[in-house]
Structure formats: structure tokens, C-alpha cells
PDB file of C-alpha atoms (C1' of nucleotides) in Angstrom:
ATOM      1  CA  MET A   1     -84.046  10.802 106.378  1.00 40.00           C
ATOM      2  CA  SER A   2     -81.141   9.212 104.571  1.00 40.00           C
ATOM      3  CA  ASP A   3     -80.566   8.496 100.926  1.00 44.00           C
ATOM      4  CA  PHE A   4     -83.870   7.804  99.257  1.00 45.00           C
ATOM      5  CA  ALA A   5     -84.249   8.590  95.608  1.00 40.00           C
ATOM      6  CA  LYS A   6     -80.873   8.076  94.219  1.00 38.00           C
ATOM      7  CA  VAL A   7     -82.974   6.286  91.649  1.00 49.00           C
ATOM      8  CA  ASP A   8     -84.634   8.070  88.792  1.00 80.00           C
ATOM      9  CA  ILE A   9     -88.305   8.893  88.745  1.00 82.00           C
ATOM     10  CA  GLU A  10     -89.326   6.040  86.473  1.00 84.00           C
ATOM     11  CA  GLN A  11     -87.686   3.478  88.690  1.00 88.00           C
ATOM     12  CA  MET A  12     -89.299   5.173  91.648  1.00 90.00           C
ATOM     13  CA  ARG A  13     -92.648   4.907  89.986  1.00 91.00           C
ATOM     14  CA  GLN A  14     -92.085   1.229  89.372  1.00 92.00           C
ATOM     15  CA  SER A  15     -90.946   0.559  92.914  1.00 94.00           C
ATOM     16  CA  ALA A  16     -93.783   2.582  94.346  1.00 95.00           C
ATOM     17  CA  GLY A  17     -96.211   0.520  92.319  1.00 95.00           C
ATOM     18  CA  ASP A  18     -94.719  -2.714  93.599  1.00 95.00           C
ATOM     19  CA  ALA A  19     -94.695  -1.491  97.158  1.00 96.00           C
ATOM     20  CA  ALA A  20     -98.241  -0.172  96.922  1.00 96.00           C
ATOM     21  CA  LEU A  21     -99.372  -3.558  95.682  1.00 95.00           C
ATOM     22  CA  MET A  22     -97.952  -5.310  98.695  1.00 96.00           C
ATOM     23  CA  LEU A  23     -99.202  -2.628 101.042  1.00 97.00           C
ATOM     24  CA  ARG A  24    -102.699  -3.048  99.718  1.00 96.00           C
ATOM     25  CA  SER A  25    -102.628  -6.653 100.822  1.00 96.00           C
ATOM     26  CA  LEU A  26    -101.422  -5.636 104.261  1.00 97.00           C
ATOM     27  CA  ALA A  27    -103.779  -2.705 104.671  1.00 96.00           C
ATOM     28  CA  HIS A  28    -106.568  -4.737 106.209  1.00 96.00           C
ATOM     29  CA  GLN A  29    -107.157  -5.443 109.850  1.00 95.00           C
ATOM     30  CA  ASP A  30    -107.926  -9.120 109.513  1.00 95.00           C
ATOM     31  CA  ARG A  31    -105.187  -9.877 107.046  1.00 96.00           C
ATOM     32  CA  LEU A  32    -102.706  -8.090 109.241  1.00 96.00           C
ATOM     33  CA  LEU A  33    -103.792 -10.190 112.187  1.00 95.00           C
ATOM     34  CA  LEU A  34    -103.502 -13.329 110.107  1.00 96.00           C
ATOM     35  CA  LEU A  35     -99.983 -12.455 109.124  1.00 97.00           C
ATOM     36  CA  CYS A  36     -99.040 -11.648 112.707  1.00 96.00           C
ATOM     37  CA  GLN A  37    -100.236 -15.049 113.822  1.00 95.00           C
ATOM     38  CA  LEU A  38     -98.385 -16.732 110.992  1.00 97.00           C
ATOM     39  CA  SER A  39     -95.229 -14.799 111.722  1.00 97.00           C
ATOM     40  CA  GLN A  40     -94.908 -16.977 114.787  1.00 95.00           C
ATOM     41  CA  GLY A  41     -95.336 -20.224 112.975  1.00 96.00           C
ATOM     42  CA  GLU A  42     -97.522 -22.345 110.775  1.00 96.00           C
ATOM     43  CA  LEU A  43    -101.220 -22.567 111.467  1.00 97.00           C
ATOM     44  CA  CYS A  44    -104.082 -24.268 109.719  1.00 97.00           C
ATOM     45  CA  VAL A  45    -107.287 -22.552 108.719  1.00 96.00           C
ATOM     46  CA  SER A  46    -109.390 -23.827 111.581  1.00 95.00           C
ATOM     47  CA  ASP A  47    -106.784 -22.626 114.073  1.00 95.00           C
ATOM     48  CA  LEU A  48    -106.963 -19.176 112.561  1.00 95.00           C
ATOM     49  CA  GLU A  49    -110.722 -19.340 112.461  1.00 94.00           C
ATOM     50  CA  VAL A  50    -110.846 -19.943 116.201  1.00 92.00           C
ATOM     51  CA  GLN A  51    -108.190 -17.433 117.099  1.00 91.00           C
ATOM     52  CA  LEU A  52    -109.634 -14.606 115.071  1.00 90.00           C
ATOM     53  CA  GLY A  53    -113.327 -15.435 115.069  1.00 89.00           C
ATOM     54  CA  ILE A  54    -113.828 -14.993 111.343  1.00 92.00           C
ATOM     55  CA  GLN A  55    -116.262 -17.135 109.419  1.00 93.00           C
ATOM     56  CA  GLN A  56    -114.641 -19.778 107.301  1.00 95.00           C
ATOM     57  CA  PRO A  57    -115.486 -18.523 103.804  1.00 95.00           C
ATOM     58  CA  ASN A  58    -114.418 -15.007 104.689  1.00 95.00           C
ATOM     59  CA  LEU A  59    -111.239 -16.278 106.206  1.00 96.00           C
ATOM     60  CA  SER A  60    -110.544 -18.400 103.188  1.00 96.00           C
ATOM     61  CA  GLN A  61    -111.173 -15.413 100.984  1.00 96.00           C
ATOM     62  CA  GLN A  62    -108.644 -13.279 102.843  1.00 96.00           C
ATOM     63  CA  LEU A  63    -106.140 -16.105 102.811  1.00 97.00           C
ATOM     64  CA  GLY A  64    -106.736 -16.320  99.094  1.00 96.00           C
ATOM     65  CA  VAL A  65    -105.762 -12.693  98.699  1.00 96.00           C
ATOM     66  CA  LEU A  66    -102.537 -13.266 100.576  1.00 97.00           C
ATOM     67  CA  ARG A  67    -101.856 -16.458  98.658  1.00 96.00           C
ATOM     68  CA  ARG A  68    -102.319 -14.866  95.264  1.00 95.00           C
ATOM     69  CA  GLU A  69     -99.864 -12.135  96.193  1.00 94.00           C
ATOM     70  CA  GLY A  70     -97.397 -14.742  97.395  1.00 95.00           C
ATOM     71  CA  LEU A  71     -97.387 -13.366 100.908  1.00 97.00           C
ATOM     72  CA  VAL A  72     -98.289 -16.732 102.372  1.00 97.00           C
ATOM     73  CA  ALA A  73     -97.513 -20.282 101.333  1.00 97.00           C
ATOM     74  CA  THR A  74     -99.310 -23.506 102.139  1.00 97.00           C
ATOM     75  CA  ARG A  75     -98.610 -27.105 102.922  1.00 96.00           C
ATOM     76  CA  ARG A  76    -101.140 -29.907 103.123  1.00 96.00           C
ATOM     77  CA  GLU A  77    -101.119 -32.385 105.938  1.00 96.00           C
ATOM     78  CA  GLY A  78    -103.991 -34.786 105.838  1.00 96.00           C
ATOM     79  CA  LYS A  79    -107.239 -32.907 105.933  1.00 96.00           C
ATOM     80  CA  HIS A  80    -105.590 -29.715 107.130  1.00 97.00           C
ATOM     81  CA  ILE A  81    -103.833 -27.054 105.146  1.00 97.00           C
ATOM     82  CA  TYR A  82    -101.112 -25.214 106.966  1.00 97.00           C
ATOM     83  CA  TYR A  83    -100.296 -21.620 106.172  1.00 98.00           C
ATOM     84  CA  ARG A  84     -97.026 -19.853 106.704  1.00 98.00           C
ATOM     85  CA  ILE A  85     -95.424 -16.581 105.676  1.00 98.00           C
ATOM     86  CA  GLY A  86     -94.258 -16.894 102.095  1.00 96.00           C
ATOM     87  CA  ASP A  87     -92.379 -13.674 101.536  1.00 96.00           C
ATOM     88  CA  GLU A  88     -89.577 -12.473 103.743  1.00 96.00           C
ATOM     89  CA  ARG A  89     -90.435  -8.884 103.030  1.00 97.00           C
ATOM     90  CA  VAL A  90     -93.631  -9.375 104.967  1.00 97.00           C
ATOM     91  CA  LEU A  91     -91.607 -10.182 108.050  1.00 97.00           C
ATOM     92  CA  SER A  92     -89.593  -6.989 107.677  1.00 97.00           C
ATOM     93  CA  LEU A  93     -92.724  -4.943 107.377  1.00 97.00           C
ATOM     94  CA  LEU A  94     -94.364  -6.685 110.313  1.00 97.00           C
ATOM     95  CA  GLN A  95     -91.306  -5.977 112.411  1.00 97.00           C
ATOM     96  CA  THR A  96     -91.496  -2.319 111.584  1.00 97.00           C
ATOM     97  CA  LEU A  97     -95.229  -2.177 112.199  1.00 97.00           C
ATOM     98  CA  TYR A  98     -94.807  -4.012 115.465  1.00 96.00           C
ATOM     99  CA  GLY A  99     -92.348  -1.396 116.611  1.00 97.00           C
ATOM    100  CA  LEU A 100     -94.615   1.442 115.594  1.00 97.00           C
ATOM    101  CA  PHE A 101     -98.010   0.183 116.660  1.00 95.00           C
ATOM    102  CA  CYS A 102     -97.572  -2.562 119.226  1.00 93.00           C
ATOM    103  CA  GLN A 103     -94.800  -1.346 121.460  1.00 90.00           C
ATOM    104  CA  SER A 104     -95.375   1.329 124.044  1.00 67.00           C
ATOM    105  CA  PRO A 105     -93.719   4.637 123.221  1.00 67.00           C
ATOM    106  CA  GLU A 106     -91.299   4.327 126.156  1.00 63.00           C
ATOM    107  CA  GLU A 107     -89.560   1.344 124.666  1.00 65.00           C
ATOM    108  CA  ASN A 108     -88.827   3.212 121.490  1.00 56.00           C
ATOM    109  CA  GLY A 109     -85.212   3.840 120.791  1.00 50.00           C
ATOM    110  CA  SER A 110     -85.791   7.090 118.921  1.00 46.00           C
TER     111      SER A 110
ATOM    112  CA  MET B   1     -89.083 -13.589 113.611  1.00 40.00           C
ATOM    113  CA  SER B   2     -88.758 -12.361 117.160  1.00 40.00           C
ATOM    114  CA  ASP B   3     -91.276 -11.527 119.834  1.00 45.00           C
ATOM    115  CA  PHE B   4     -94.515 -10.427 118.255  1.00 45.00           C
ATOM    116  CA  ALA B   5     -97.752 -10.932 120.102  1.00 40.00           C
ATOM    117  CA  LYS B   6     -96.825 -10.667 123.673  1.00 39.00           C
ATOM    118  CA  VAL B   7     -99.968  -8.560 123.646  1.00 49.00           C
ATOM    119  CA  ASP B   8    -103.414 -10.047 123.975  1.00 80.00           C
ATOM    120  CA  ILE B   9    -105.736 -10.490 121.043  1.00 83.00           C
ATOM    121  CA  GLU B  10    -107.861  -7.451 121.718  1.00 84.00           C
ATOM    122  CA  GLN B  11    -104.872  -5.176 121.822  1.00 88.00           C
ATOM    123  CA  MET B  12    -103.643  -6.846 118.680  1.00 90.00           C
ATOM    124  CA  ARG B  13    -106.936  -6.165 117.010  1.00 91.00           C
ATOM    125  CA  GLN B  14    -106.721  -2.535 118.019  1.00 92.00           C
ATOM    126  CA  SER B  15    -103.143  -2.181 116.846  1.00 94.00           C
ATOM    127  CA  ALA B  16    -103.889  -3.983 113.609  1.00 95.00           C
ATOM    128  CA  GLY B  17    -106.742  -1.587 112.983  1.00 94.00           C
ATOM    129  CA  ASP B  18    -104.511   1.414 113.576  1.00 95.00           C
ATOM    130  CA  ALA B  19    -101.772   0.013 111.400  1.00 96.00           C
ATOM    131  CA  ALA B  20    -104.193  -0.936 108.642  1.00 96.00           C
ATOM    132  CA  LEU B  21    -105.515   2.609 108.638  1.00 95.00           C
ATOM    133  CA  MET B  22    -102.090   4.054 108.059  1.00 96.00           C
ATOM    134  CA  LEU B  23    -101.214   1.389 105.518  1.00 97.00           C
ATOM    135  CA  ARG B  24    -104.305   2.227 103.529  1.00 96.00           C
ATOM    136  CA  SER B  25    -103.028   5.733 103.101  1.00 96.00           C
ATOM    137  CA  LEU B  26     -99.663   4.444 101.975  1.00 97.00           C
ATOM    138  CA  ALA B  27    -101.003   1.754  99.686  1.00 96.00           C
ATOM    139  CA  HIS B  28    -101.219   3.970  96.655  1.00 96.00           C
ATOM    140  CA  GLN B  29     -98.587   4.558  94.041  1.00 95.00           C
ATOM    141  CA  ASP B  30     -98.943   8.315  93.818  1.00 95.00           C
ATOM    142  CA  ARG B  31     -99.230   8.916  97.535  1.00 96.00           C
ATOM    143  CA  LEU B  32     -96.172   6.775  98.110  1.00 96.00           C
ATOM    144  CA  LEU B  33     -94.262   8.819  95.589  1.00 95.00           C
ATOM    145  CA  LEU B  34     -95.436  12.001  97.230  1.00 96.00           C
ATOM    146  CA  LEU B  35     -94.227  10.823 100.591  1.00 97.00           C
ATOM    147  CA  CYS B  36     -90.890   9.758  99.165  1.00 96.00           C
ATOM    148  CA  GLN B  37     -90.360  13.200  97.717  1.00 95.00           C
ATOM    149  CA  LEU B  38     -91.352  14.824 100.979  1.00 97.00           C
ATOM    150  CA  SER B  39     -89.097  12.547 102.969  1.00 97.00           C
ATOM    151  CA  GLN B  40     -86.235  14.518 101.497  1.00 95.00           C
ATOM    152  CA  GLY B  41     -87.594  17.883 102.421  1.00 96.00           C
ATOM    153  CA  GLU B  42     -90.429  20.313 102.113  1.00 96.00           C
ATOM    154  CA  LEU B  43     -92.035  20.879  98.763  1.00 97.00           C
ATOM    155  CA  CYS B  44     -94.948  22.972  97.604  1.00 97.00           C
ATOM    156  CA  VAL B  45     -97.803  21.668  95.546  1.00 96.00           C
ATOM    157  CA  SER B  46     -96.626  23.020  92.233  1.00 95.00           C
ATOM    158  CA  ASP B  47     -93.219  21.411  92.746  1.00 95.00           C
ATOM    159  CA  LEU B  48     -94.904  18.083  93.313  1.00 95.00           C
ATOM    160  CA  GLU B  49     -97.164  18.656  90.366  1.00 94.00           C
ATOM    161  CA  VAL B  50     -94.190  19.077  88.067  1.00 92.00           C
ATOM    162  CA  GLN B  51     -92.170  16.237  89.532  1.00 91.00           C
ATOM    163  CA  LEU B  52     -94.943  13.695  89.409  1.00 90.00           C
ATOM    164  CA  GLY B  53     -97.011  14.921  86.506  1.00 90.00           C
ATOM    165  CA  ILE B  54    -100.337  14.745  88.271  1.00 93.00           C
ATOM    166  CA  GLN B  55    -103.078  17.256  87.602  1.00 94.00           C
ATOM    167  CA  GLN B  56    -103.537  19.813  90.320  1.00 95.00           C
ATOM    168  CA  PRO B  57    -106.981  18.854  91.639  1.00 95.00           C
ATOM    169  CA  ASN B  58    -106.024  15.187  91.750  1.00 96.00           C
ATOM    170  CA  LEU B  59    -102.795  15.976  93.485  1.00 96.00           C
ATOM    171  CA  SER B  60    -104.573  18.170  95.980  1.00 96.00           C
ATOM    172  CA  GLN B  61    -107.029  15.361  96.594  1.00 96.00           C
ATOM    173  CA  GLN B  62    -104.271  12.885  97.397  1.00 97.00           C
ATOM    174  CA  LEU B  63    -102.544  15.413  99.601  1.00 97.00           C
ATOM    175  CA  GLY B  64    -105.851  15.876 101.339  1.00 96.00           C
ATOM    176  CA  VAL B  65    -105.972  12.180 102.152  1.00 96.00           C
ATOM    177  CA  LEU B  66    -102.513  12.329 103.656  1.00 97.00           C
ATOM    178  CA  ARG B  67    -103.320  15.513 105.529  1.00 96.00           C
ATOM    179  CA  ARG B  68    -106.484  14.142 107.082  1.00 94.00           C
ATOM    180  CA  GLU B  69    -104.560  11.135 108.364  1.00 94.00           C
ATOM    181  CA  GLY B  70    -101.889  13.414 109.753  1.00 95.00           C
ATOM    182  CA  LEU B  71     -99.196  11.864 107.594  1.00 97.00           C
ATOM    183  CA  VAL B  72     -98.207  15.243 106.196  1.00 97.00           C
ATOM    184  CA  ALA B  73     -98.232  18.730 107.629  1.00 97.00           C
ATOM    185  CA  THR B  74     -98.285  22.084 105.908  1.00 97.00           C
ATOM    186  CA  ARG B  75     -96.844  25.534 106.185  1.00 96.00           C
ATOM    187  CA  ARG B  76     -97.843  28.549 104.197  1.00 96.00           C
ATOM    188  CA  GLU B  77     -95.296  30.850 102.678  1.00 94.00           C
ATOM    189  CA  GLY B  78     -96.784  33.578 100.563  1.00 94.00           C
ATOM    190  CA  LYS B  79     -98.817  32.088  97.800  1.00 95.00           C
ATOM    191  CA  HIS B  80     -97.274  28.668  98.248  1.00 96.00           C
ATOM    192  CA  ILE B  81     -98.153  25.942 100.690  1.00 97.00           C
ATOM    193  CA  TYR B  82     -95.291  23.725 101.662  1.00 97.00           C
ATOM    194  CA  TYR B  83     -95.843  20.111 102.600  1.00 97.00           C
ATOM    195  CA  ARG B  84     -93.654  17.993 104.811  1.00 98.00           C
ATOM    196  CA  ILE B  85     -93.882  14.610 106.518  1.00 98.00           C
ATOM    197  CA  GLY B  86     -96.038  14.999 109.596  1.00 96.00           C
ATOM    198  CA  ASP B  87     -95.701  11.630 111.263  1.00 96.00           C
ATOM    199  CA  GLU B  88     -92.387  10.056 112.121  1.00 96.00           C
ATOM    200  CA  ARG B  89     -93.819   6.612 111.666  1.00 97.00           C
ATOM    201  CA  VAL B  90     -94.107   7.323 107.989  1.00 97.00           C
ATOM    202  CA  LEU B  91     -90.365   7.774 107.802  1.00 97.00           C
ATOM    203  CA  SER B  92     -89.793   4.419 109.480  1.00 97.00           C
ATOM    204  CA  LEU B  93     -92.073   2.720 107.046  1.00 97.00           C
ATOM    205  CA  LEU B  94     -90.538   4.467 104.070  1.00 97.00           C
ATOM    206  CA  GLN B  95     -87.115   3.366 105.228  1.00 97.00           C
ATOM    207  CA  THR B  96     -88.257  -0.224 105.384  1.00 97.00           C
ATOM    208  CA  LEU B  97     -89.988  -0.020 102.023  1.00 97.00           C
ATOM    209  CA  TYR B  98     -86.938   1.606 100.501  1.00 96.00           C
ATOM    210  CA  GLY B  99     -84.834  -1.306 101.655  1.00 97.00           C
ATOM    211  CA  LEU B 100     -87.280  -3.840 100.292  1.00 97.00           C
ATOM    212  CA  PHE B 101     -88.297  -2.302  97.007  1.00 95.00           C
ATOM    213  CA  CYS B 102     -85.721   0.265  95.961  1.00 93.00           C
ATOM    214  CA  GLN B 103     -82.415  -1.325  96.759  1.00 90.00           C
ATOM    215  CA  SER B 104     -80.978  -4.017  94.540  1.00 68.00           C
ATOM    216  CA  PRO B 105     -80.988  -7.482  96.138  1.00 67.00           C
ATOM    217  CA  GLU B 106     -77.180  -7.568  96.306  1.00 64.00           C
ATOM    218  CA  GLU B 107     -77.014  -4.740  98.793  1.00 65.00           C
ATOM    219  CA  ASN B 108     -79.313  -6.559 101.171  1.00 56.00           C
ATOM    220  CA  GLY B 109     -77.843  -7.602 104.447  1.00 50.00           C
ATOM    221  CA  SER B 110     -79.995 -10.695 104.834  1.00 46.00           C
TER     222      SER B 110
ATOM    223  C1'  DT C   1    -119.987 -40.354 104.820  1.00 73.41           C
ATOM    224  C1'  DA C   2    -117.987 -36.468 107.153  1.00 73.41           C
ATOM    225  C1'  DC C   3    -114.390 -33.098 107.879  1.00 73.41           C
ATOM    226  C1'  DA C   4    -111.482 -29.258 106.313  1.00 73.41           C
ATOM    227  C1'  DC C   5    -110.904 -25.988 103.092  1.00 73.41           C
ATOM    228  C1'  DA C   6    -111.639 -23.562  98.556  1.00 73.41           C
ATOM    229  C1'  DT C   7    -114.317 -21.526  95.125  1.00 73.41           C
ATOM    230  C1'  DA C   8    -118.318 -19.448  92.954  1.00 73.41           C
ATOM    231  C1'  DA C   9    -121.915 -16.471  92.647  1.00 73.41           C
ATOM    232  C1'  DT C  10    -124.105 -13.141  94.060  1.00 73.41           C
ATOM    233  C1'  DA C  11    -125.976  -8.558  96.347  1.00 73.41           C
ATOM    234  C1'  DA C  12    -125.042  -4.431  98.853  1.00 73.41           C
ATOM    235  C1'  DA C  13    -122.100  -1.136 100.334  1.00 73.41           C
ATOM    236  C1'  DT C  14    -118.202   1.580  99.791  1.00 73.41           C
ATOM    237  C1'  DA C  15    -114.415   3.634  97.670  1.00 73.41           C
ATOM    238  C1'  DA C  16    -111.453   5.269  93.943  1.00 73.41           C
ATOM    239  C1'  DT C  17    -110.720   8.277  89.604  1.00 73.41           C
ATOM    240  C1'  DA C  18    -110.907  11.776  86.661  1.00 73.41           C
ATOM    241  C1'  DC C  19    -113.363  15.875  85.539  1.00 73.41           C
ATOM    242  C1'  DT C  20    -115.132  20.519  85.648  1.00 73.41           C
ATOM    243  C1'  DA C  21    -116.161  24.249  88.134  1.00 73.41           C
ATOM    244  C1'  DT C  22    -115.600  27.229  91.804  1.00 73.41           C
ATOM    245  C1'  DA C  23    -113.858  28.946  96.305  1.00 73.41           C
ATOM    246  C1'  DA C  24    -110.214  30.780  99.435  1.00 73.41           C
ATOM    247  C1'  DT C  25    -106.015  33.052 100.245  1.00 73.41           C
ATOM    248  C1'  DA C  26    -102.229  35.805  99.190  1.00 73.41           C
ATOM    249  C1'  DT C  27     -99.629  38.921  96.500  1.00 73.41           C
ATOM    250  C1'  DA C  28     -98.801  42.469  92.858  1.00 73.41           C
ATOM    251  C1'  DG C  29     -99.949  46.363  89.951  1.00 73.41           C
ATOM    252  C1'  DG C  30    -102.233  50.374  89.068  1.00 73.41           C
TER     253       DG C  30
ATOM    254  C1'  DC D   1    -107.977  50.493  97.786  1.00 73.41           C
ATOM    255  C1'  DC D   2    -109.390  47.824  93.830  1.00 73.41           C
ATOM    256  C1'  DT D   3    -108.582  44.489  90.641  1.00 73.41           C
ATOM    257  C1'  DA D   4    -106.196  40.868  88.523  1.00 73.41           C
ATOM    258  C1'  DT D   5    -103.634  36.840  88.966  1.00 73.41           C
ATOM    259  C1'  DA D   6    -101.245  32.813  91.056  1.00 73.41           C
ATOM    260  C1'  DT D   7    -101.542  28.955  94.113  1.00 73.41           C
ATOM    261  C1'  DT D   8    -104.057  25.661  96.394  1.00 73.41           C
ATOM    262  C1'  DA D   9    -108.416  23.581  98.172  1.00 73.41           C
ATOM    263  C1'  DT D  10    -112.991  22.033  97.823  1.00 73.41           C
ATOM    264  C1'  DA D  11    -117.372  20.655  95.721  1.00 73.41           C
ATOM    265  C1'  DG D  12    -120.003  18.169  92.686  1.00 73.41           C
ATOM    266  C1'  DT D  13    -120.494  14.322  89.663  1.00 73.41           C
ATOM    267  C1'  DA D  14    -120.266  10.393  86.660  1.00 73.41           C
ATOM    268  C1'  DT D  15    -117.938   6.255  86.135  1.00 73.41           C
ATOM    269  C1'  DT D  16    -115.840   2.370  87.550  1.00 73.41           C
ATOM    270  C1'  DA D  17    -113.844  -0.682  90.725  1.00 73.41           C
ATOM    271  C1'  DT D  18    -113.347  -2.874  95.257  1.00 73.41           C
ATOM    272  C1'  DT D  19    -114.856  -4.781  99.478  1.00 73.41           C
ATOM    273  C1'  DT D  20    -117.850  -7.624 102.441  1.00 73.41           C
ATOM    274  C1'  DA D  21    -120.909 -10.844 103.873  1.00 73.41           C
ATOM    275  C1'  DT D  22    -123.744 -14.663 102.416  1.00 73.41           C
ATOM    276  C1'  DT D  23    -125.215 -18.913 100.600  1.00 73.41           C
ATOM    277  C1'  DA D  24    -124.213 -22.631  98.014  1.00 73.41           C
ATOM    278  C1'  DT D  25    -121.312 -25.923  96.051  1.00 73.41           C
ATOM    279  C1'  DG D  26    -116.864 -28.213  94.900  1.00 73.41           C
ATOM    280  C1'  DT D  27    -112.585 -30.819  96.178  1.00 73.41           C
ATOM    281  C1'  DG D  28    -109.562 -33.650  98.589  1.00 73.41           C
ATOM    282  C1'  DT D  29    -108.784 -36.685 102.452  1.00 73.41           C
ATOM    283  C1'  DA D  30    -109.707 -39.992 105.910  1.00 73.41           C
TER     284       DA D  30
END
DNA sequence: TACACATAATAAATAATACTATAATATAGG
DNA sequence: CCTATATTATAGTATTATTTATTATGTGTA
């Protein structure tokens, strides 16, 4: 409830487009779970596959979405490919979402 | 980078589903703009129509999406229907998004 | 060769968009 | 009251795009 929209409408439109683009990548149960896991550290695909119980091609497809948007980055180590968060803004958003959806209402400081 | 996932995987799945649902409503340029406008105070449909330049039925359709998800609430005053933010979590998210997408990098405290 | 992962190529289902038309509600004028 | 008009919502629809799961195949590494 503070000082949004000191910017003009065209800039707002631009920013809203950018934000919507990122939100679209986040607005997916599995991808959100993936990012949560990765927010705690690097993991390779087979780790994620086990933890989330998603079939490999589907998993790879969702990781591809996140990769193309730059939300995750990768590193190869032998036969494994390790994923990590690749955009700091994702961490900010995850923090906010964690507060809103994963913490019990009592521990809210509002 | 703090203490995500103290919750078990099933709770995470549930929370991720809830969060994804809300994010889907936000992940849309026009709806995001609508919410930004409303974050500064009540507005009626025709106000929004002028400010955003969206045709009335389309606008009403997007408002309907937000209404069904409880993200906005309404109040009738004469012939006009005033919309306002109906879920505090939306304000939190807008704040975060504002910081990430609407402020210049220099004014970031990271 | 076999393992780990990515990509491709679908098919099926679902959703988004822009329209036009019409309905519902409220007020104003006669 | 009755009617007209303004504001908003809903319905119907055609078009297009997106998502999802699958199966198959490709690529890089050991």
C-alpha cells in the first residue's frame, strides 16, 4: 500500500509484461516445487526425479522451461547435470510465497 | 536463502498447488496492471477501462477471473461497481514484484 | 555398452482471446 | 409508474495457443 505507480503507464505495461512472463514460469505446481528444492542447493535431475516422482521426460521438459527463462542454471559433472537457481529474483519471490503459503498464519508478522 | 522446506513433501505439494493457483491469476499482463491500479485504491470498471484501454467485455472477463479467485472484491455504488483488492496476499506479492520489476537496479538493497 | 539427460514428435485436452449479442441492475426523466 | 439509458456482467462462439503425457530417439560421458 505504498508508492506503486510513480512510473507512467507505458513503463507499467512493460514491467507488467516482464513480471507476467516470469510469473507464468512459476505458476505451475511442479515447477514451483522444483524451484523450492533448488532454492536449498544444487540437485541433479535424477535427485529431483526421485524427490518429486515425475517421469524423466516430463521433468526435463519443465526444467527446460525454467532454463529457457533463465530461472535456473546448470553445471555438468560427469554424467550428471546439476541445476541451481539462476535468477535472484526467483529467490525473492519464493521467499514471499513461502511466507504466504507455507507458514502458519500465527507466525505472520502482519 | 533461508529456511524453506521444513515442511514435508506432501504439505509442500499442497502449498505449491495453492500458490500456483494464485500465480496463474497474476501471470497476465492486463490482470497485473489491474491489480496494480487497485492496489492504490478502489476504482470502478469504467475508470479501469479508460486507464488501461481494454474493451469492456474483455475487461469484465479479466475482472471475473480475479473475482472468482477472491483476489478482488466489489462494492456497488449507484450505477457503478467499485473494485478493490480482496486478498492481502496479493498486496505482498505486488510489493515484491514492484521491487523486482519496477524499481531501477540502483535502488535495490541487495 | 550403459547411464543420465535432452530433444523431438506427436496426440489429446485445455485454456486464452476477441467478438457480438444480450442480460441484469440502477438511476433519471417524463 | 413507465421508459430510456448508463454501467457492468454473462453467454455464446470461433480462433488460436498452450499444456500434458507419451514414445522414441539423440547426445555426452564413463
